[in-house]
GROMACS .gro file of C-alpha atoms in nm:
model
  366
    1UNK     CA    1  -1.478  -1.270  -1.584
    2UNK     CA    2  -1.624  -1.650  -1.556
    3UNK     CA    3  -1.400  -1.743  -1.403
    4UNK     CA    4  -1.200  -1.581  -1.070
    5UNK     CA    5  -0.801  -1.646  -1.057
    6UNK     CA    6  -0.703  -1.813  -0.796
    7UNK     CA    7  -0.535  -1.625  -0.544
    8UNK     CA    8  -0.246  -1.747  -0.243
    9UNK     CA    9  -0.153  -1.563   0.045
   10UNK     CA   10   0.200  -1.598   0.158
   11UNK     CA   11   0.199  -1.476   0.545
   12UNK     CA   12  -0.207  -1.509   0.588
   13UNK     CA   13  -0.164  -1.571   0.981
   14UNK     CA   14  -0.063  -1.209   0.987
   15UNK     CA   15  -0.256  -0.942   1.029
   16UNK     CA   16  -0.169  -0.792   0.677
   17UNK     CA   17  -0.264  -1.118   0.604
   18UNK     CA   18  -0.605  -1.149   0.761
   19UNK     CA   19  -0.653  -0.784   0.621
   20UNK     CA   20  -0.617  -0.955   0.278
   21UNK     CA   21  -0.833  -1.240   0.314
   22UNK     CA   22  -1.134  -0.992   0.470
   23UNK     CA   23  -1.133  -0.796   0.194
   24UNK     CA   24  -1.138  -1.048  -0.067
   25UNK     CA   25  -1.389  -1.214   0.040
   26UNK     CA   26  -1.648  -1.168  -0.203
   27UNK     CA   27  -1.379  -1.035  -0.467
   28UNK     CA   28  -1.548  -1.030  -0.808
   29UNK     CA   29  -1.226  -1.140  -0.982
   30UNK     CA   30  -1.022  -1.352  -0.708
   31UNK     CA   31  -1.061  -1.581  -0.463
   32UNK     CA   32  -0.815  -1.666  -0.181
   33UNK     CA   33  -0.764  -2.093  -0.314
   34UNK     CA   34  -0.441  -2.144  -0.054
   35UNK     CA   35  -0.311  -1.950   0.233
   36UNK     CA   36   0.055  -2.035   0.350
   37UNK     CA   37   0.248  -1.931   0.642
   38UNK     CA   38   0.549  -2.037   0.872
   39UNK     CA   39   0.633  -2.415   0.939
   40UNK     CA   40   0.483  -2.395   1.258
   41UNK     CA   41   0.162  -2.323   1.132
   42UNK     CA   42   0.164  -2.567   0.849
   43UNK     CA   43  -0.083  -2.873   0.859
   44UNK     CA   44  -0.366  -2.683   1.090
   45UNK     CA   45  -0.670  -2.565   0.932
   46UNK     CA   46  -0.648  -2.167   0.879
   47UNK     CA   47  -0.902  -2.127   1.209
   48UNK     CA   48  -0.702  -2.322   1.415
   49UNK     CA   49  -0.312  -2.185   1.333
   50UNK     CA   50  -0.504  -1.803   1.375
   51UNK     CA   51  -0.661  -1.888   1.674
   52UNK     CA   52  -0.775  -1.586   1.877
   53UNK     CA   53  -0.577  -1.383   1.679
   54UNK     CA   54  -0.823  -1.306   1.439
   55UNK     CA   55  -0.761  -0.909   1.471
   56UNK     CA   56  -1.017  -0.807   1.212
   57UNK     CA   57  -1.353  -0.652   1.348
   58UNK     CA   58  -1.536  -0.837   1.051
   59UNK     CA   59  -1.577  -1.246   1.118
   60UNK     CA   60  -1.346  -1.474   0.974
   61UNK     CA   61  -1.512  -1.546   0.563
   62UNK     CA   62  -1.675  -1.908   0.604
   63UNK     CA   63  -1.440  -2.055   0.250
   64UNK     CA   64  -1.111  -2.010   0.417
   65UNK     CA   65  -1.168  -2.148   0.783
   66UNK     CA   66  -1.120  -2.501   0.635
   67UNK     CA   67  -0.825  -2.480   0.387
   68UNK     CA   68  -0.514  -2.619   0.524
   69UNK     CA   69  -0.202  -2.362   0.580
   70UNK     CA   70   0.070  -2.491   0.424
   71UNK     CA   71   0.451  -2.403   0.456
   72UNK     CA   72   0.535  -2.100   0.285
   73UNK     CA   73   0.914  -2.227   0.199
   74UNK     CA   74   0.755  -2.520   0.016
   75UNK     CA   75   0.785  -2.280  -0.287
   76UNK     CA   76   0.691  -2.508  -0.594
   77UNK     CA   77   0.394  -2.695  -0.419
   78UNK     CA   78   0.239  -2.349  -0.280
   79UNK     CA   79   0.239  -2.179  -0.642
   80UNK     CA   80   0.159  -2.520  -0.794
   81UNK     CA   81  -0.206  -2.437  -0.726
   82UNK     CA   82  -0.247  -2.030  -0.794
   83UNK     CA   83  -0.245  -1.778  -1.048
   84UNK     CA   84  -0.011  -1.504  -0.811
   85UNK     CA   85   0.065  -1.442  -0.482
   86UNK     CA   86  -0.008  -1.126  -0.234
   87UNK     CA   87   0.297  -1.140   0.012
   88UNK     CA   88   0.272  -1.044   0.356
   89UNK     CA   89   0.556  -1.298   0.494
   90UNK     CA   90   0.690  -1.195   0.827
   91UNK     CA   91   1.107  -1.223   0.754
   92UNK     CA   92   1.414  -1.044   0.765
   93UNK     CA   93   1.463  -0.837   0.403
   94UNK     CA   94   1.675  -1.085   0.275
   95UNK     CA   95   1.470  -1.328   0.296
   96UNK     CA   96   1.154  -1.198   0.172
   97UNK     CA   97   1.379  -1.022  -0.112
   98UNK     CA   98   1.479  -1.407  -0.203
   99UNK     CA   99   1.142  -1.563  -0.109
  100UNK     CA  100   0.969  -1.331  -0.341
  101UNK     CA  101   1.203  -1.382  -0.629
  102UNK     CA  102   1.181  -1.735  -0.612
  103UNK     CA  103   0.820  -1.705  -0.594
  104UNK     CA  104   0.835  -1.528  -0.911
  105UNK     CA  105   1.081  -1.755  -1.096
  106UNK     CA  106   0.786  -2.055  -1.084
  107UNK     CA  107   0.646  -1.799  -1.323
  108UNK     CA  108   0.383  -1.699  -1.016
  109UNK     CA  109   0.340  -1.305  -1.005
  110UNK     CA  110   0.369  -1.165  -0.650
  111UNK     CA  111   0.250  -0.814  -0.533
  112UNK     CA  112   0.377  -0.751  -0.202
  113UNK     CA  113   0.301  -0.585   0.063
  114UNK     CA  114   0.673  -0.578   0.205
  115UNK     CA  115   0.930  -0.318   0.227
  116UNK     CA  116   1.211  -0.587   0.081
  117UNK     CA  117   1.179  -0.515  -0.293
  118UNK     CA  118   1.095  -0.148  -0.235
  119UNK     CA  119   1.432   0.036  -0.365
  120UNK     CA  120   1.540  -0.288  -0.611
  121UNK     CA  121   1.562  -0.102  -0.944
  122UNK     CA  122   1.347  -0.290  -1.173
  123UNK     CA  123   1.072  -0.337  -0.915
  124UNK     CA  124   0.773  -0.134  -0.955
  125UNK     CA  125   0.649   0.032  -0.630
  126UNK     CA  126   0.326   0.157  -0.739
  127UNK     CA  127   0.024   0.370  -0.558
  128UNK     CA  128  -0.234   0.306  -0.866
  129UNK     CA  129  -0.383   0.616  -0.936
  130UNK     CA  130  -0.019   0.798  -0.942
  131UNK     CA  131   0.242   0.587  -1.167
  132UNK     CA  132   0.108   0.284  -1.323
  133UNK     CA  133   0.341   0.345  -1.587
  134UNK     CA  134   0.594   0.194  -1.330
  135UNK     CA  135   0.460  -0.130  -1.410
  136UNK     CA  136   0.651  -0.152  -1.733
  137UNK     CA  137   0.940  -0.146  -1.590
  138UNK     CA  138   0.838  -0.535  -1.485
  139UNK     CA  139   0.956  -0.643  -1.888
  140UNK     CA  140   1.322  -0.539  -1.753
  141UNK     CA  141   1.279  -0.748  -1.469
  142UNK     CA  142   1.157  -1.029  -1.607
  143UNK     CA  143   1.426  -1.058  -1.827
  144UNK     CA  144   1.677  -1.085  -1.520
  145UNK     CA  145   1.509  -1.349  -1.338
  146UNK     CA  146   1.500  -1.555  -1.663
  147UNK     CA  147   1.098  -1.529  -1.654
  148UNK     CA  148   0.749  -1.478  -1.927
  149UNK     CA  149   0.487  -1.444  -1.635
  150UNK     CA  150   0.670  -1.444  -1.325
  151UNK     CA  151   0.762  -1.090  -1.129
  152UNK     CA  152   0.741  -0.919  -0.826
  153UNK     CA  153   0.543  -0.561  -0.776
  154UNK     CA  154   0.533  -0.368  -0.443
  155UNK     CA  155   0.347  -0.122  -0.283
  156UNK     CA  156   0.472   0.185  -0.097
  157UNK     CA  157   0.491   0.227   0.285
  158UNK     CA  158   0.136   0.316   0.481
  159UNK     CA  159   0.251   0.642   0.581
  160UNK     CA  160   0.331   0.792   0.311
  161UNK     CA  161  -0.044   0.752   0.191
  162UNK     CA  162  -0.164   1.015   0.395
  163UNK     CA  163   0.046   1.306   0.214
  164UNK     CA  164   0.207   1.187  -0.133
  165UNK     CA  165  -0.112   1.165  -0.280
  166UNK     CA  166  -0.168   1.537  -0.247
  167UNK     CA  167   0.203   1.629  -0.388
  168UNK     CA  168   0.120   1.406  -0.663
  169UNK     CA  169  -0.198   1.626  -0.746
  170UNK     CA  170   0.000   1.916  -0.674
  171UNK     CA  171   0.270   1.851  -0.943
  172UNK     CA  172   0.220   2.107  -1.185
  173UNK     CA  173   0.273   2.357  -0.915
  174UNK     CA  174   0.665   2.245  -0.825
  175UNK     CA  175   0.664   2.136  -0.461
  176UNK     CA  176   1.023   2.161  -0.403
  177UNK     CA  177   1.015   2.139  -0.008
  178UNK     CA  178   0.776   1.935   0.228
  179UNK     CA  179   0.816   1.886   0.599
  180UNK     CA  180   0.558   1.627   0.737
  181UNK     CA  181   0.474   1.458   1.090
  182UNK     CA  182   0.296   1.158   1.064
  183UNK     CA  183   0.083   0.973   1.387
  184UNK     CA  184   0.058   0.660   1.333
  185UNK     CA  185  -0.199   0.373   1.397
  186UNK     CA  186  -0.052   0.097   1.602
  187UNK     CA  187  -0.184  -0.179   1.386
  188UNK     CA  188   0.075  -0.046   1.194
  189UNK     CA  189   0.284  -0.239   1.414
  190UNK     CA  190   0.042  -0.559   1.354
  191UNK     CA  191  -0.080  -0.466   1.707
  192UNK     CA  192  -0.441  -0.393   1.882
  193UNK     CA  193  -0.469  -0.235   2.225
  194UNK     CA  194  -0.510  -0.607   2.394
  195UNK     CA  195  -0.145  -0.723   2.311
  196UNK     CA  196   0.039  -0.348   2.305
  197UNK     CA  197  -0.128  -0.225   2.632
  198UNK     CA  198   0.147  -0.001   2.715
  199UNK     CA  199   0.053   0.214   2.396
  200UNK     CA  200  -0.302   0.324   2.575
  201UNK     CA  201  -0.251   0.683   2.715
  202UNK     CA  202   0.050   0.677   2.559
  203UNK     CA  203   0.289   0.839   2.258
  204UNK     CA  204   0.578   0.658   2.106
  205UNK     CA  205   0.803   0.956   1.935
  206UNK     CA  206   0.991   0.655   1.697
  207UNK     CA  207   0.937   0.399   1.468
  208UNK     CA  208   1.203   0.155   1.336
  209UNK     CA  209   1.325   0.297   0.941
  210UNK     CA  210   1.001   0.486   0.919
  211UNK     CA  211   1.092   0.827   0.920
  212UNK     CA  212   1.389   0.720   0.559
  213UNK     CA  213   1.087   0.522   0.432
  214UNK     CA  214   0.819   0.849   0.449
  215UNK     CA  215   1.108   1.085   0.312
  216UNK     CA  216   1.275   0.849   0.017
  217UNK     CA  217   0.952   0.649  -0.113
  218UNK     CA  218   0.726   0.957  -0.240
  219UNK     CA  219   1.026   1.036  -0.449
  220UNK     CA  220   1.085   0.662  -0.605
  221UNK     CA  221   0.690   0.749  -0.665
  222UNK     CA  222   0.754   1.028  -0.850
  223UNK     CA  223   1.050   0.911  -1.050
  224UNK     CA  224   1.025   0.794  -1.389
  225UNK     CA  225   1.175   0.435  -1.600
  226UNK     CA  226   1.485   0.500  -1.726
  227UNK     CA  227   1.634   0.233  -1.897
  228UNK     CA  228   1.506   0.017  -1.737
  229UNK     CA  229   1.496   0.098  -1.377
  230UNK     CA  230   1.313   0.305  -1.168
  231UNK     CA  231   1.516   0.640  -1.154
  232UNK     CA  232   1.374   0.878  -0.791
  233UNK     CA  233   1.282   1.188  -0.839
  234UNK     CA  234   1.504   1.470  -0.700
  235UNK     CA  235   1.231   1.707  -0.590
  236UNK     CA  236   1.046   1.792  -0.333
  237UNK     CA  237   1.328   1.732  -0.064
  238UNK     CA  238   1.141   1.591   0.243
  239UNK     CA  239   1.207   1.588   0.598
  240UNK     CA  240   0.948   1.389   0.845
  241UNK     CA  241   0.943   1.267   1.199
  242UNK     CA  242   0.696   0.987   1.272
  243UNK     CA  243   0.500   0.916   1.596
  244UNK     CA  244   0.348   0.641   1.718
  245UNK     CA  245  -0.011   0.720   1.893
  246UNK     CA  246  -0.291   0.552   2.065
  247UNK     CA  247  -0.493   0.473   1.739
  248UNK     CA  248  -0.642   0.161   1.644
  249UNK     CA  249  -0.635   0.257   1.220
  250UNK     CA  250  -0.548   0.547   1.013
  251UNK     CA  251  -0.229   0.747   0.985
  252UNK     CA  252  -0.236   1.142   0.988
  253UNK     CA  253   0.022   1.371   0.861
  254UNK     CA  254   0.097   1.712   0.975
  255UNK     CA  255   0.246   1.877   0.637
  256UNK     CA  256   0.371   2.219   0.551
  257UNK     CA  257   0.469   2.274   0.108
  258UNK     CA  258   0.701   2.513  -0.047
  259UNK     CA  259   0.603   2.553  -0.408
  260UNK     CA  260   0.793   2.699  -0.700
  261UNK     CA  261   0.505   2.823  -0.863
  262UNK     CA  262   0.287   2.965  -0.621
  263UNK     CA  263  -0.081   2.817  -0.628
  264UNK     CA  264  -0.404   2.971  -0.447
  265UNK     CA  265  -0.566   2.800  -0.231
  266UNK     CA  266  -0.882   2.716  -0.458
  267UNK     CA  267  -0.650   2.559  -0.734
  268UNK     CA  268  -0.479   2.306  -0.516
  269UNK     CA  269  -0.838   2.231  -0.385
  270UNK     CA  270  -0.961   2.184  -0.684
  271UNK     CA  271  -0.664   1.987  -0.772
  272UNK     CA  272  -0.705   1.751  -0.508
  273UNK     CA  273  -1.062   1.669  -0.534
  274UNK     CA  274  -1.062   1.606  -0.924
  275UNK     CA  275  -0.695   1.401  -0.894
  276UNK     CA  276  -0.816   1.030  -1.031
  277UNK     CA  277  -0.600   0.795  -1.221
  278UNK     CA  278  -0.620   0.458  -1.407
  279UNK     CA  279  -0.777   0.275  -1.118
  280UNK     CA  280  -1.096   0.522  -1.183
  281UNK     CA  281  -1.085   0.521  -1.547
  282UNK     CA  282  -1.082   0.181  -1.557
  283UNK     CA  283  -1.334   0.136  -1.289
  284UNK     CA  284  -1.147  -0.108  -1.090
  285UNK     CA  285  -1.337  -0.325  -0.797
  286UNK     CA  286  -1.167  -0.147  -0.545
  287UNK     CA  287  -1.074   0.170  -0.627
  288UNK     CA  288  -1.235   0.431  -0.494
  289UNK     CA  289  -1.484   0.645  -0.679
  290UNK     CA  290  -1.325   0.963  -0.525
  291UNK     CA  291  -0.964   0.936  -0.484
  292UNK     CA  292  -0.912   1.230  -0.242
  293UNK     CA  293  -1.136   1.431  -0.073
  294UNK     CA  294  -1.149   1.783   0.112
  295UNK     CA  295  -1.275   1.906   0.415
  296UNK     CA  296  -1.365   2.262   0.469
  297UNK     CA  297  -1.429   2.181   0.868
  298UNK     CA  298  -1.180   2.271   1.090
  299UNK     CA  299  -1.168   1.992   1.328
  300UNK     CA  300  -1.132   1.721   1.003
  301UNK     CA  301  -1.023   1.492   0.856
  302UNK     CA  302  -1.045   1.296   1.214
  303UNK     CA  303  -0.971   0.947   1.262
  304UNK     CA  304  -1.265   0.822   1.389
  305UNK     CA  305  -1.517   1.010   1.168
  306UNK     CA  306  -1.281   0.985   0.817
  307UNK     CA  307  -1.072   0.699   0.809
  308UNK     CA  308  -1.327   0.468   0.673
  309UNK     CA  309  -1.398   0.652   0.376
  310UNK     CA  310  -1.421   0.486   0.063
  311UNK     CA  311  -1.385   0.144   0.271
  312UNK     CA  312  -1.086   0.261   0.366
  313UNK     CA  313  -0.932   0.348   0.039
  314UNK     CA  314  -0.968   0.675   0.006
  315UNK     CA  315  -0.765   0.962   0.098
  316UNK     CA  316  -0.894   1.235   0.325
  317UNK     CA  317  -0.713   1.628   0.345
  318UNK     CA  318  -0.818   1.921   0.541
  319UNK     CA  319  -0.684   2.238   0.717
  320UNK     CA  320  -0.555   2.374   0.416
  321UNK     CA  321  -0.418   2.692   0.464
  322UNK     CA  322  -0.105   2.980   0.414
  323UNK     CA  323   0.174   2.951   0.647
  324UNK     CA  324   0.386   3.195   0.769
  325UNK     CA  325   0.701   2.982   0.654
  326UNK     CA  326   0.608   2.748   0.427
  327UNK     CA  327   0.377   2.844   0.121
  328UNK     CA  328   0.103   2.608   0.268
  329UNK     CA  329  -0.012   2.344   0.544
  330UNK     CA  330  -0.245   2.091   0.509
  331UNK     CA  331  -0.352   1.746   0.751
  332UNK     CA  332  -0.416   1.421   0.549
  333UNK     CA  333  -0.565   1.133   0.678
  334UNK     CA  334  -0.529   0.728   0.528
  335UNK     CA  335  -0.627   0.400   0.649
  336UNK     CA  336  -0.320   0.253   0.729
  337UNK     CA  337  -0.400  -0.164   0.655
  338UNK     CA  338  -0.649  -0.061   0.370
  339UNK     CA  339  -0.516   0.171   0.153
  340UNK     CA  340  -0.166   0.145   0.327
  341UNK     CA  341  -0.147  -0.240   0.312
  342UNK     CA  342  -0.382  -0.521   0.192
  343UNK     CA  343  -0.588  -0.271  -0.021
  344UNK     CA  344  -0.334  -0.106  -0.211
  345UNK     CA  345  -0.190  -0.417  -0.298
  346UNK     CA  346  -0.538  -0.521  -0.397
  347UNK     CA  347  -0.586  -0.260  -0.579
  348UNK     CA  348  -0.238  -0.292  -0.763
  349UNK     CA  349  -0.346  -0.657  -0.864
  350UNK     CA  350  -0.619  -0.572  -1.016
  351UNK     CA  351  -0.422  -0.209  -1.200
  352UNK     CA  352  -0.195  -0.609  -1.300
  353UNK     CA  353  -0.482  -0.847  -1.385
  354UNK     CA  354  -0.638  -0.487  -1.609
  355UNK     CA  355  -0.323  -0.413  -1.786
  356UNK     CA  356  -0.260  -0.817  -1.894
  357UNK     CA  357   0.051  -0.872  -1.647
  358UNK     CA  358  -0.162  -1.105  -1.415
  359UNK     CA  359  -0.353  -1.367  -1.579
  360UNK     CA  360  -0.471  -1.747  -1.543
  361UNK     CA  361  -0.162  -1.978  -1.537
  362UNK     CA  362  -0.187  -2.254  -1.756
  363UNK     CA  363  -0.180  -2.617  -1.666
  364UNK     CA  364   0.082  -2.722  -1.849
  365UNK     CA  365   0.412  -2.827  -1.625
  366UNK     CA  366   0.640  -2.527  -1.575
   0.00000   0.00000   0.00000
């Protein structure tokens, strides 16, 4: 590509939003041209309205510590200068829901990073390398907001990353049954030990609408467009509890499988560590070059050895084994604000921008 679209951040103070602008710095196809965020920090330069709340543990890229935030409700002058939108906006779900849309009706594609737009019918909620094919439902959708370019794509929730993955690769075998326990990062929150002190030493056994989010959104996932909308799928039924735990990054899940057809253990292996999708076939700049990978140690996947690989967007299972219940039991292991966040959304973008759905916007007046 000569030239890189022109990318805005809706939310960038954030730190989904900082996660975005780290890892597209250097992007070979986009470059962050306009951050926005709320009124209050509209009209400082982006170093000055973050502050110390830089929360990244990579410096803050050099070409956006000048641009000048502006006010994310200023719709029309924000998408005025960009080619899309990556939304991280910090806003009750009505108000990202109509944010978004309006976003999209200036003919600016969005991909979000929100839970807003997650169960709206004709909104794709897409984990690349397991149902691109979602993406077409986006025709049906712009046709009700009255747009040609304009839309709105999501991205799933951060936990489910860690386990749907697998079931995905798993497919042929029927899981009809899944119980799963996820322990979650607390920059899941947007937090880092400095401003959540109380969560050192400590275990927080809920999280607000997690625990609907980790048992409805692999099925959505695994549904299939049906004229067109998104229809779930019915199977596997899924029950989870989520915990919040003294982790900087990375989610793990604690999963036990009841299958229909009965797999060995070396066939959902071997499943797992050849599952790759579009995002591989297509090469994609950030996908990574192994999707999933297993771990015959014991004591893995662990956070602090695993959770970067693939930069982060990679998927990481071990502990596979029979159960005396369930058929089988396995422990995954995803970054949370890479894969689970600003990097899947990155990486749907560029599944967009691949496919034709995100493109340069033309001068001419909308």
């Amino acid at each position: 590509m000569n030239e890189k679209l022109r990318v805005g951040i809706l939310g960038a103070t954030g730190m989904v939003g900082q996660r975005f602008i780290s890892l597209l710095e250097n992007h070979p196809w986009f470059e962050v041209t306009t951050v926005a965020a709320s009124p209050r920090s509209a009209g400082k330069t982006y170093e000055e309205a973050v502050g110390g709340r830089w929360k990244m543990t990579t410096p803050m890229p050099e070409a956006v510590k000048k641009l000048v935030v502006m006010n994310v409700n200023e719709v029309e002058k924000v998408a005025a200068g960009v080619d899309f939108v990556f939304s991280a906006v910090d806003m009750t779900k009505d108000e990202i829901r109509a944010i978004e849309e309006e976003y999209a009706k200036t003919e600016t594609p969005v991909v979000s990073n929100n839970s807003a737009h997650r169960w709206t019918p004709d909104v794709p909620m897409v984990i690349p390398e397991i149902n691109p094919e979602h993406f077409k439902v986006i025709e049906f959708q712009k046709k009700r907001l009255g747009t040609t370019r304009g839309f709105v794509a999501v991205k799933p929730n951060c936990s489910i990353q860690s386990y749907a993955p697998a079931l995905a690769a798993w497919k042929e075998f029927e899981p009809y049954e899944v119980v799963a326990t996820t322990y979650q990062a607390i920059s899941g929150a947007g937090k880092t030990f400095k401003d959540w002190p109380e969560m050192v030493e400590n275990i927080i056994p809920y999280i607000g609408g997690e625990e609907e989010k980790s048992e409805q959104e692999p099925l959505r996932i695994l549904g299939e467009l049906k004229d067109g909308v998104i229809v779930k799928a019915q199977e596997p039924v899924i029950t989870c509890q989520c915990i919040r735990v003294p982790v900087l990054n990375g989610h793990t899940a604690a999963v036990f499988v009841k299958f229909r057809k009965k797999p060995t253990k070396e066939q959902l292996i071997e499943k797992l560590v050849n599952f790759s999708g579009l995002p591989q076939e297509l090469h994609l700049p950030s996908a990574p070059k192994q999707f999933i990978q297993y771990m015959e140690e014991d004591n893995r996947p662990q956070v602090k050895a695993d959770v970067d690989y693939e930069k982060g967007m990679g998927v990481s299972i071990g502990r596979l084994r029979e159960d005396t219940v369930y058929d089988y039991k396995f422990v995954g292991l995803s970054h949370n604000t890479v894969r689970g966040a600003a990097g899947g959304a990155v990486l749907c973008a560029e599944c967009l921008k691949a496919l034709g759905y995100i493109d340069r916007k033309s001068n001419t007046p909308l």
